Coordinates of C-alpha atoms in Angstrom, one line a residue:
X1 CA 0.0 0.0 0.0
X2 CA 1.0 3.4 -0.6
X3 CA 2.4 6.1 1.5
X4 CA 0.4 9.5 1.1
X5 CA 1.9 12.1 3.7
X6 CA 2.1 15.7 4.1
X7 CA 5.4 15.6 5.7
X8 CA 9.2 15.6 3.7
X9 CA 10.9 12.6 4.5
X10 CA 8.3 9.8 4.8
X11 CA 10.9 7.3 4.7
X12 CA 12.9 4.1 7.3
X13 CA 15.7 5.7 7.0
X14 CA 15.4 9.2 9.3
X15 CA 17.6 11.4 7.0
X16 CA 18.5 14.8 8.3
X17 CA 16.5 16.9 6.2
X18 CA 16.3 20.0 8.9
X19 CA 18.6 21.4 11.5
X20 CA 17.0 23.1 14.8
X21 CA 19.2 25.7 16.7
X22 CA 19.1 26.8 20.1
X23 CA 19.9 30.7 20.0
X24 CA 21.7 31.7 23.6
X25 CA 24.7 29.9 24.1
X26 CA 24.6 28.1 20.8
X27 CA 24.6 30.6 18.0
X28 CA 24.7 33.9 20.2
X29 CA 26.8 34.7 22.8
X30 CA 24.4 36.3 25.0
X31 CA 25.5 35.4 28.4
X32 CA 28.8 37.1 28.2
X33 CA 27.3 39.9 26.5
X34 CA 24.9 40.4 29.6
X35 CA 27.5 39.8 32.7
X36 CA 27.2 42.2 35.4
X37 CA 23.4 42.8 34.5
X38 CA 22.4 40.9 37.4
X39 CA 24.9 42.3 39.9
X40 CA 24.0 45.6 39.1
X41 CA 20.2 44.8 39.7
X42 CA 20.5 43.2 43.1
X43 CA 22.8 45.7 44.0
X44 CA 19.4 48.3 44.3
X45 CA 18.0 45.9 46.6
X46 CA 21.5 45.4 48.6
X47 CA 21.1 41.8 47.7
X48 CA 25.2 39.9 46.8
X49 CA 24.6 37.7 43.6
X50 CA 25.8 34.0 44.0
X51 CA 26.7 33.6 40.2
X52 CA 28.0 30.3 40.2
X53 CA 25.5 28.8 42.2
X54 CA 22.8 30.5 40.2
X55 CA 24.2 29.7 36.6
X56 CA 24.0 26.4 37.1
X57 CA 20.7 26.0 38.7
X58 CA 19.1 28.7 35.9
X59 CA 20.3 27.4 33.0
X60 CA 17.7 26.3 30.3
X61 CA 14.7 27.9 32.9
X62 CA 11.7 30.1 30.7
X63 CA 12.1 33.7 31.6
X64 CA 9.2 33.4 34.1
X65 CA 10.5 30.7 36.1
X66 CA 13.9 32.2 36.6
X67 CA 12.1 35.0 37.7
X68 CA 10.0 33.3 40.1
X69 CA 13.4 31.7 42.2
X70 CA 15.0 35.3 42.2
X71 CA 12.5 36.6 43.8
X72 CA 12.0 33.8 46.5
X73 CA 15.3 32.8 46.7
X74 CA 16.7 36.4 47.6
X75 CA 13.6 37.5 49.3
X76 CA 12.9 40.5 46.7
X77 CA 10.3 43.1 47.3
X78 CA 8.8 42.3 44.3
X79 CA 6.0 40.1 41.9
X80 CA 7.8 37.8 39.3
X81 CA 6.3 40.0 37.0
X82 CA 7.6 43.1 38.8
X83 CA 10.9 41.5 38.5
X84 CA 10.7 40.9 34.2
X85 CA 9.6 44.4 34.1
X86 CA 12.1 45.9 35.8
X87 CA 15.6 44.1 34.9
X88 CA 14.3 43.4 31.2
X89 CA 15.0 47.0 29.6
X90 CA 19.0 46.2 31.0
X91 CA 19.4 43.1 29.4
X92 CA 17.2 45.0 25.7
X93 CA 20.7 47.1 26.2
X94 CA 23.5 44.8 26.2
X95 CA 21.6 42.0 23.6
X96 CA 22.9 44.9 20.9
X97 CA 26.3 43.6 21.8
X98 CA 26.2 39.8 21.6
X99 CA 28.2 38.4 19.1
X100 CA 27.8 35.3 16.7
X101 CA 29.4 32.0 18.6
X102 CA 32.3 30.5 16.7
X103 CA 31.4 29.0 13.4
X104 CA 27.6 30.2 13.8
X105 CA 27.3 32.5 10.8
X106 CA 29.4 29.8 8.8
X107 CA 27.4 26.9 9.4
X108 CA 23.8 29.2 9.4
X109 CA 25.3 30.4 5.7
X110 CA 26.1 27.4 4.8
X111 CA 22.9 25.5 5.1
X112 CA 20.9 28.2 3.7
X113 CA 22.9 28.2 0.5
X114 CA 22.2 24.6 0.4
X115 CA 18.5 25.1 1.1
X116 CA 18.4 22.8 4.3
X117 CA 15.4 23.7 6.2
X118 CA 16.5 25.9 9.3
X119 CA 14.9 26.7 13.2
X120 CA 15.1 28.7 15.9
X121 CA 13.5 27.0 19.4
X122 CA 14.4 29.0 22.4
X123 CA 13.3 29.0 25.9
X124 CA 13.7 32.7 25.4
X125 CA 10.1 34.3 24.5
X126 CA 9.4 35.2 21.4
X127 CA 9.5 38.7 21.3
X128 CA 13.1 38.8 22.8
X129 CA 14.6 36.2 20.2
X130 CA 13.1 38.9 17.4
X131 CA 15.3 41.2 19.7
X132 CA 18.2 39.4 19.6
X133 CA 18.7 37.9 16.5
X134 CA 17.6 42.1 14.5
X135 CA 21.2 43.0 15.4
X136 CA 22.4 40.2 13.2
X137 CA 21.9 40.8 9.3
X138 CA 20.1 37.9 7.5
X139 CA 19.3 35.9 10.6
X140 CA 15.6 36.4 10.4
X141 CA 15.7 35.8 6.9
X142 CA 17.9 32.5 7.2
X143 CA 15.3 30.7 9.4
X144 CA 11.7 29.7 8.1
X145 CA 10.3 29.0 11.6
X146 CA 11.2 31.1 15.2
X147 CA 10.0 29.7 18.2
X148 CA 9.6 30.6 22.1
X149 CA 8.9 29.2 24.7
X150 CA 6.0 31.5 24.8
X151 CA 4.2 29.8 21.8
X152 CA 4.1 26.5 23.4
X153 CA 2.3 24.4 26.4
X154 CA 5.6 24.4 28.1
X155 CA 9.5 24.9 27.2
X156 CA 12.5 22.8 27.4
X157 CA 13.4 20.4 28.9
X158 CA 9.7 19.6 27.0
X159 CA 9.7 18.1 23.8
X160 CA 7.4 20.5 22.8
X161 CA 10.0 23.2 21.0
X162 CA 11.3 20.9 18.9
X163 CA 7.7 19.2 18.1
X164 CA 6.4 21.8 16.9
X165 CA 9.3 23.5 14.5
X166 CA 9.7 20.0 13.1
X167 CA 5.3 20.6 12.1
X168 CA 5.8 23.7 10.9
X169 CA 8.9 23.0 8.9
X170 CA 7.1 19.5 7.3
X171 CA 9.3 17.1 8.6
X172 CA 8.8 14.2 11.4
X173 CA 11.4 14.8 14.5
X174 CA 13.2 11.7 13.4
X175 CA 14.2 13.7 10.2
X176 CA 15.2 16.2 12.4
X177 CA 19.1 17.3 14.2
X178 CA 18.6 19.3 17.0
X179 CA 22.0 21.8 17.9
X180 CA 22.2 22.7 21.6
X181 CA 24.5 24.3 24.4
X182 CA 22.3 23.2 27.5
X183 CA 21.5 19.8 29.3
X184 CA 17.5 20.9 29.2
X185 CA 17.8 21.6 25.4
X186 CA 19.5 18.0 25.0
X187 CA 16.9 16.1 26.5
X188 CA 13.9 18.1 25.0
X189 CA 15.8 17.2 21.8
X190 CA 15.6 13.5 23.1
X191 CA 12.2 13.3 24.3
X192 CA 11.3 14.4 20.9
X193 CA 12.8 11.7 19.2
X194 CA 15.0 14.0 17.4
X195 CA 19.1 13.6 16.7
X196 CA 21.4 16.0 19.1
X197 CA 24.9 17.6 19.1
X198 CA 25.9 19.8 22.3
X199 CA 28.0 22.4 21.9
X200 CA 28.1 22.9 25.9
X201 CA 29.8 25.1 27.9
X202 CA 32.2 23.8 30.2
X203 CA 29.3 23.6 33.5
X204 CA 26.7 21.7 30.9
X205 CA 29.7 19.0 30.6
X206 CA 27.2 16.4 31.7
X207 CA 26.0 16.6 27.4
X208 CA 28.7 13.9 27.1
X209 CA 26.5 11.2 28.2
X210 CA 23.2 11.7 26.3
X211 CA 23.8 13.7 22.8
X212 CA 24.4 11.8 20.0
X213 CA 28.0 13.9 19.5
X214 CA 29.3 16.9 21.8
X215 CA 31.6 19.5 19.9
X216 CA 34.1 22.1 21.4
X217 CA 32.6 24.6 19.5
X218 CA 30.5 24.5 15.5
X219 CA 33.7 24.9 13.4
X220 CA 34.2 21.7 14.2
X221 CA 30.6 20.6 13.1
X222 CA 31.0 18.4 10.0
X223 CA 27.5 18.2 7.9
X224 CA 28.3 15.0 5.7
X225 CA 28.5 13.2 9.2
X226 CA 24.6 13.9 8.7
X227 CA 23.8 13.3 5.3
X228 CA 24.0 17.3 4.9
X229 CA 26.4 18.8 2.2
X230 CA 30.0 19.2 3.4
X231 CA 31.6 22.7 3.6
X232 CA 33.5 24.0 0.6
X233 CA 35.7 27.1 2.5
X234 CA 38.6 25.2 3.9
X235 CA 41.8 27.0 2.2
X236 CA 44.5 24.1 1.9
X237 CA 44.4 22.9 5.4
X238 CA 43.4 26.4 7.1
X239 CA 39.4 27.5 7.5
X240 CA 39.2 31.7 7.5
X241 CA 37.0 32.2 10.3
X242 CA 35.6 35.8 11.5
X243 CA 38.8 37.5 13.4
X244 CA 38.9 36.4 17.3
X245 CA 40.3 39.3 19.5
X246 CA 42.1 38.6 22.5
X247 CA 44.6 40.5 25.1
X248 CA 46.9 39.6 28.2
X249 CA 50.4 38.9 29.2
X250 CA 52.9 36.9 27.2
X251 CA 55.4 35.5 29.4
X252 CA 57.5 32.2 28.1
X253 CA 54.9 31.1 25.5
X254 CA 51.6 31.1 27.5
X255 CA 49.4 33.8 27.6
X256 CA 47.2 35.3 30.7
X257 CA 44.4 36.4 29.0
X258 CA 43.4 40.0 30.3
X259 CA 39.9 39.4 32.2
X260 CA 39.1 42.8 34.0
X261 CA 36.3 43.3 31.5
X262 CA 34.8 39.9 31.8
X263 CA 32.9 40.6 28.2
X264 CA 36.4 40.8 27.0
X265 CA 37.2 37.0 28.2
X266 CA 37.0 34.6 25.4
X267 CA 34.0 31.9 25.9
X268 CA 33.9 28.4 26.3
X269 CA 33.9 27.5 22.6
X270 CA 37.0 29.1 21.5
X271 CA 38.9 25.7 21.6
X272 CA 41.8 24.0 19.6
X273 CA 44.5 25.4 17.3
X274 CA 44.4 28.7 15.6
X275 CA 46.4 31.6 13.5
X276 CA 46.7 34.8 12.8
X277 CA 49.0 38.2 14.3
X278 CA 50.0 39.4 18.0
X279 CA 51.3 42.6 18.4
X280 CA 53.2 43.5 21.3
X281 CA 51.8 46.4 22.9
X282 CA 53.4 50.3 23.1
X283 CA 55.8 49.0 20.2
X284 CA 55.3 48.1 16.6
X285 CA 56.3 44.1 16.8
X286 CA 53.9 42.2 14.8
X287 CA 54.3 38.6 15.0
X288 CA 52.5 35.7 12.5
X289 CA 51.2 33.4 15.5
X290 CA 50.1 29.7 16.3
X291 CA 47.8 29.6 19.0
X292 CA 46.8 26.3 21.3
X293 CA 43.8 27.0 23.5
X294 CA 42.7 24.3 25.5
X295 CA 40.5 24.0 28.8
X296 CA 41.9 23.5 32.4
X297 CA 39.8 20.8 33.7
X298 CA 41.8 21.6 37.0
X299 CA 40.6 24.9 37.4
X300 CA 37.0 26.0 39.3
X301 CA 37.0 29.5 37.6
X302 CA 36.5 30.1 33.7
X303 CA 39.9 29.9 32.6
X304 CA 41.7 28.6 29.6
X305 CA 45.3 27.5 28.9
X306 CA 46.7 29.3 26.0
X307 CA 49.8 28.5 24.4
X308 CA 51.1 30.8 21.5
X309 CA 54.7 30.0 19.3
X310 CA 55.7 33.1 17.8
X311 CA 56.4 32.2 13.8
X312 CA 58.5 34.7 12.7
X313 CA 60.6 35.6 15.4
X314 CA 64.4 34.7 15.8
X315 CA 63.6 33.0 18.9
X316 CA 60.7 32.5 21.9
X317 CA 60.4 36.0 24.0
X318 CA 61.1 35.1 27.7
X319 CA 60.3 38.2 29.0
X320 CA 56.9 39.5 29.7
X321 CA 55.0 41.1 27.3
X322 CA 51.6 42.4 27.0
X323 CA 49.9 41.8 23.7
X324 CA 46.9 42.0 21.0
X325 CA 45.8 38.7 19.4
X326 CA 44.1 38.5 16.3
X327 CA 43.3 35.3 15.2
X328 CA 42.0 34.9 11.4
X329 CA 42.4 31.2 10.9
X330 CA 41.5 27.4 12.5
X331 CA 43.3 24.2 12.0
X332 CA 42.0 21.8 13.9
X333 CA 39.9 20.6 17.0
X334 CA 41.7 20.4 20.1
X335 CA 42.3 16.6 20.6
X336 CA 42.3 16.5 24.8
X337 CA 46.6 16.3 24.0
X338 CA 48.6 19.1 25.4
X339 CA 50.5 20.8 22.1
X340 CA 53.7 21.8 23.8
X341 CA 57.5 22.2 22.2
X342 CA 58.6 18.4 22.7
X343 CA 55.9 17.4 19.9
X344 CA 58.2 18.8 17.2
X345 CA 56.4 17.4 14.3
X346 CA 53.1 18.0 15.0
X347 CA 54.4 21.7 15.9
X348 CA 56.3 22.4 12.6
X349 CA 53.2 21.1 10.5
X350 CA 51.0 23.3 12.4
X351 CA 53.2 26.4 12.1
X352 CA 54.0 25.5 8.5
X353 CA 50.0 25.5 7.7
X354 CA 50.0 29.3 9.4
X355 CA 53.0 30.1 7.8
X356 CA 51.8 29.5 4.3
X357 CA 48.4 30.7 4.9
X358 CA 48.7 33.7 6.3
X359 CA 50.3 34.9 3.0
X360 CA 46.8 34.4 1.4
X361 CA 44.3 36.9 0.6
X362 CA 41.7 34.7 2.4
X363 CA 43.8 35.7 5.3
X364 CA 46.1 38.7 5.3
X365 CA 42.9 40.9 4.7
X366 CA 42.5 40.8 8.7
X367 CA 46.4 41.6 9.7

């Protein structure tokens, strides 16, 4: 008997034939963009924020629920509502300066161009993911179906998101791969029968053990893993990637990235071995750089180890230093292996690929 059905991919075989993207913490960086909002709000009410305690417990939570445990949990002189109200026109402010995640704009570009069916489902409401994503050119545009939580029964960790982007797309979930930063996102991707890869920060760790793959960050997001069409923008072995700024002190090869400005600190999903230029500051040293960032799993702040080898230098500056990083260019993943001087070969190749391609237009356009 025949299969009549409304839906694309009426088949066994549960081919990818959407993507579904969470919005904060995924594509947009909106939490670093919004740091110290908080503080300054309980500070009116002489109320000390517990930030780590609260990040945790907070993540993935509708706007409304959040709300509701700040105002119990530190005994505010206010409704819920009052609470939205309030703090909301602070956070309107500083969504103007969240930036694209890593590898966002690429892969959002990419799938357009191929005409893969695109989503946004976000605990967020409605009216704030229009807010969010106007500051980005052709975001709106690039997805056929926006979703908050306010449009459904209930948000994440609810299958209902994901259930109904996949009805108003035309697919079934199965056809469907969810892309998610947050435990609650990963299961409501799960409990709707949908594929999952976490792109978590480094406190949602706990993706490892449900989502079908966990990534560092999207450039390393491979589509033909999927059944989608595989990028075409690799340069040799080096991808061009939108410029990542960075500052702190060089001293013998590591740098202390320069967090006084906490927006200024890179985020989680800046992982794994990059290119591009450091100049040393108050002199006019440029340097072509290779760049190792990797996490410290030791550490219980938000802290990075960065290694940079200086390309083009007679030899390894011992002294400290402060410097500007640009970086223009990614290699690879970071593969959980410390990159350090004694792996000569692996080093040379890597400074070789950095060498050659920062001599390309694709490249030298950003030094």
């Amino acid at each position: 008997m025949s299969c009549s059905c409304e839906f694309k991919g009426c088949n066994k075989e549960a081919k990818v034939l959407a993507v579904i993207f969470d919005l904060d913490g995924t594509l947009l960086d909106t939490e670093r963009a919004t740091r110290g909002v908080l503080n300054k709000f309980f500070a009116k009410y002489g109320k000390e924020l517990d930030r780590e305690k609260e990040e945790k417990k907070r993540l993935g939570m509708t706007q409304k629920e959040s709300a509701a445990v700040y105002v119990k949990d530190y005994e505010l002189p206010l409704t819920p509502e009052q609470f939205i109200k309030e703090i909301t026109p602070f956070y309107r402010e500083r969504w103007a300066e969240a930036k694209p995640l890593p590898g966002a704009n690429r892969l959002v570009k990419h799938l357009l161009k191929n005409g893969v069916p695109m989503a946004l489902a976000s605990n967020s409401m409605r009216e704030y993911i229009d807010a969010k994503i106007s500051h980005h050119k052709g975001w709106k545009e690039s997805f056929s179906v926006i979703l908050g939580s306010d449009q459904v029964k209930s948000g994440k960790p609810s299958p209902f998101l994901f259930e109904e982007a996949a009805k108003k797309i035309g697919v079934y979930a199965v056809n469907c791969l969810v892309i998610e930063d947050s435990m609650v996102g990963v299961k409501a991707a799960i409990a709707a029968k949908m594929k999952v890869v976490a792109v978590p920060s480094r406190r949602e760790a706990d993706c490892n053990g449900i989502a079908n793959v966990v990534l560092h960050s999207l450039l390393e997001f491979q589509p033909e893993l999927w059944g989608l069409p595989p990028f075409d923008d690799w340069v040799d072995n080096a991808l061009p990637i939108e410029p990542i700024h960075l500052s702190g002190l060089y001293v013998a090869g590591s740098l202390q990235e320069t967090t006084d400005n906490a927006t200024l600190a890179l985020p989680d999903q800046v992982v794994g071995i990059f290119f591009g230029w450091a100049k040393v500051v108050d002199t006019d040293r440029n340097f072509k750089i290779l760049v190792s960032i990797k996490l410290d799993h030791f550490s219980h702040v938000a802290n990075k180890k960065i290694h940079v080898y200086l390309i083009n230098a007679n030899s390894d500056h011992k002294s400290e230093q402060q410097m500007q990083i640009h970086l223009v260019g990614y290699v690879r993943a970071w593969d959980n292996k410390e990159l350090t001087s004694t792996e000569l070969e692996k080093l040379e190749e890597y400074k070789s690929i950095a060498r050659a391609s920062l001599d390309l237009p694709s490249f030298t356009c950003f030094s």
